Amino acid sequence: MISLIWRETALADLEAIYDYIAVYDAAAADRLQDLIEACAERLPDHPFMYRSGRLDGTREAVVHPNYLLVYRVGTDSVEILNVVHARQQYP
């Protein structure tokens, strides 16, 4: 069974995104967080469903037109590395 691991950087990204959006619309922030978490929860079952990442060894899930989950697939885990805004300069 493949496990899901959130790196501290990804959790900090998610929190910052939530906090920013919640200032303007708390319900929208809740919906986006739910969407991101639901996508992440599906990754262990289908880790290669999304495109190859811009950095070697990574993959990118387009969770919302404006947000990407950057992750790495290991032999026994999927590791969420970052949550980034699509317009953010990355990498």
Short mmCIF file of C-alpha atoms in Angstrom, two decimals:
data_model
loop_
_atom_site.label_atom_id
_atom_site.label_comp_id
_atom_site.label_asym_id
_atom_site.label_seq_id
_atom_site.Cartn_x
_atom_site.Cartn_y
_atom_site.Cartn_z
CA MET A 1 0.00 0.00 0.00
CA ILE A 2 1.30 3.42 -0.97
CA SER A 3 1.16 6.10 1.73
CA LEU A 4 0.60 9.83 1.34
CA ILE A 5 3.12 12.20 2.91
CA TRP A 6 2.73 15.98 3.12
CA ARG A 7 6.02 17.87 3.47
CA GLU A 8 6.01 20.83 5.84
CA THR A 9 6.57 23.16 2.87
CA ALA A 10 3.40 21.90 1.19
CA LEU A 11 1.37 22.28 4.37
CA ALA A 12 2.69 25.83 4.78
CA ASP A 13 1.79 26.57 1.14
CA LEU A 14 -1.75 25.25 1.67
CA GLU A 15 -2.19 27.28 4.84
CA ALA A 16 -0.95 30.49 3.17
CA ILE A 17 -3.29 30.00 0.21
CA TYR A 18 -6.22 29.29 2.53
CA ASP A 19 -5.49 32.32 4.71
CA TYR A 20 -5.20 34.63 1.70
CA ILE A 21 -8.46 33.51 0.11
CA ALA A 22 -10.34 33.36 3.43
CA VAL A 23 -9.85 37.11 3.89
CA TYR A 24 -12.07 37.64 0.86
CA ASP A 25 -14.33 34.57 0.91
CA ALA A 26 -14.12 31.95 3.68
CA ALA A 27 -16.47 29.54 1.90
CA ALA A 28 -14.32 29.66 -1.26
CA ALA A 29 -11.21 29.01 0.84
CA ASP A 30 -12.91 25.97 2.40
CA ARG A 31 -13.95 24.63 -1.02
CA LEU A 32 -10.46 25.05 -2.45
CA GLN A 33 -8.83 23.37 0.54
CA ASP A 34 -11.28 20.46 0.23
CA LEU A 35 -10.53 20.19 -3.49
CA ILE A 36 -6.75 20.16 -2.92
CA GLU A 37 -6.98 17.60 -0.11
CA ALA A 38 -9.31 15.35 -2.13
CA CYS A 39 -6.91 15.39 -5.07
CA ALA A 40 -4.00 14.53 -2.78
CA GLU A 41 -5.93 11.66 -1.19
CA ARG A 42 -6.45 10.07 -4.62
CA LEU A 43 -2.75 10.19 -5.55
CA PRO A 44 -1.68 6.94 -3.84
CA ASP A 45 -4.24 5.04 -5.93
CA HIS A 46 -3.31 6.76 -9.23
CA PRO A 47 0.12 8.38 -8.80
CA PHE A 48 0.90 8.64 -12.53
CA MET A 49 -2.44 10.10 -13.56
CA TYR A 50 -1.07 13.64 -13.77
CA ARG A 51 1.62 15.22 -15.96
CA SER A 52 5.35 15.08 -15.44
CA GLY A 53 6.66 18.01 -13.44
CA ARG A 54 9.00 20.76 -14.52
CA LEU A 55 11.59 19.46 -12.06
CA ASP A 56 13.07 16.01 -12.64
CA GLY A 57 11.38 13.33 -10.60
CA THR A 58 8.22 15.34 -9.89
CA ARG A 59 4.67 15.33 -11.16
CA GLU A 60 2.06 18.10 -11.18
CA ALA A 61 -1.66 17.75 -10.55
CA VAL A 62 -3.76 20.66 -11.79
CA VAL A 63 -6.22 20.83 -8.92
CA HIS A 64 -7.88 24.04 -10.02
CA PRO A 65 -7.05 26.27 -12.99
CA ASN A 66 -4.97 28.39 -10.60
CA TYR A 67 -3.39 25.78 -8.32
CA LEU A 68 -0.99 22.86 -8.75
CA LEU A 69 0.02 20.07 -6.41
CA VAL A 70 3.69 19.25 -6.95
CA TYR A 71 4.53 15.74 -5.81
CA ARG A 72 7.05 12.93 -6.07
CA VAL A 73 6.24 9.24 -6.44
CA GLY A 74 8.37 6.83 -4.44
CA THR A 75 8.29 3.05 -4.20
CA ASP A 76 6.02 3.08 -1.15
CA SER A 77 4.79 6.67 -0.89
CA VAL A 78 3.56 9.76 -2.69
CA GLU A 79 5.11 12.89 -1.22
CA ILE A 80 3.37 16.25 -1.66
CA LEU A 81 6.20 18.76 -2.07
CA ASN A 82 4.42 22.05 -2.73
CA VAL A 83 1.09 23.66 -3.53
CA VAL A 84 1.69 26.51 -5.97
CA HIS A 85 -0.31 29.12 -7.80
CA ALA A 86 -0.19 28.49 -11.55
CA ARG A 87 1.08 32.02 -12.22
CA GLN A 88 3.81 31.75 -9.58
CA GLN A 89 7.29 31.45 -11.04
CA TYR A 90 8.04 27.80 -10.57
CA PRO A 91 10.53 26.20 -10.31
#
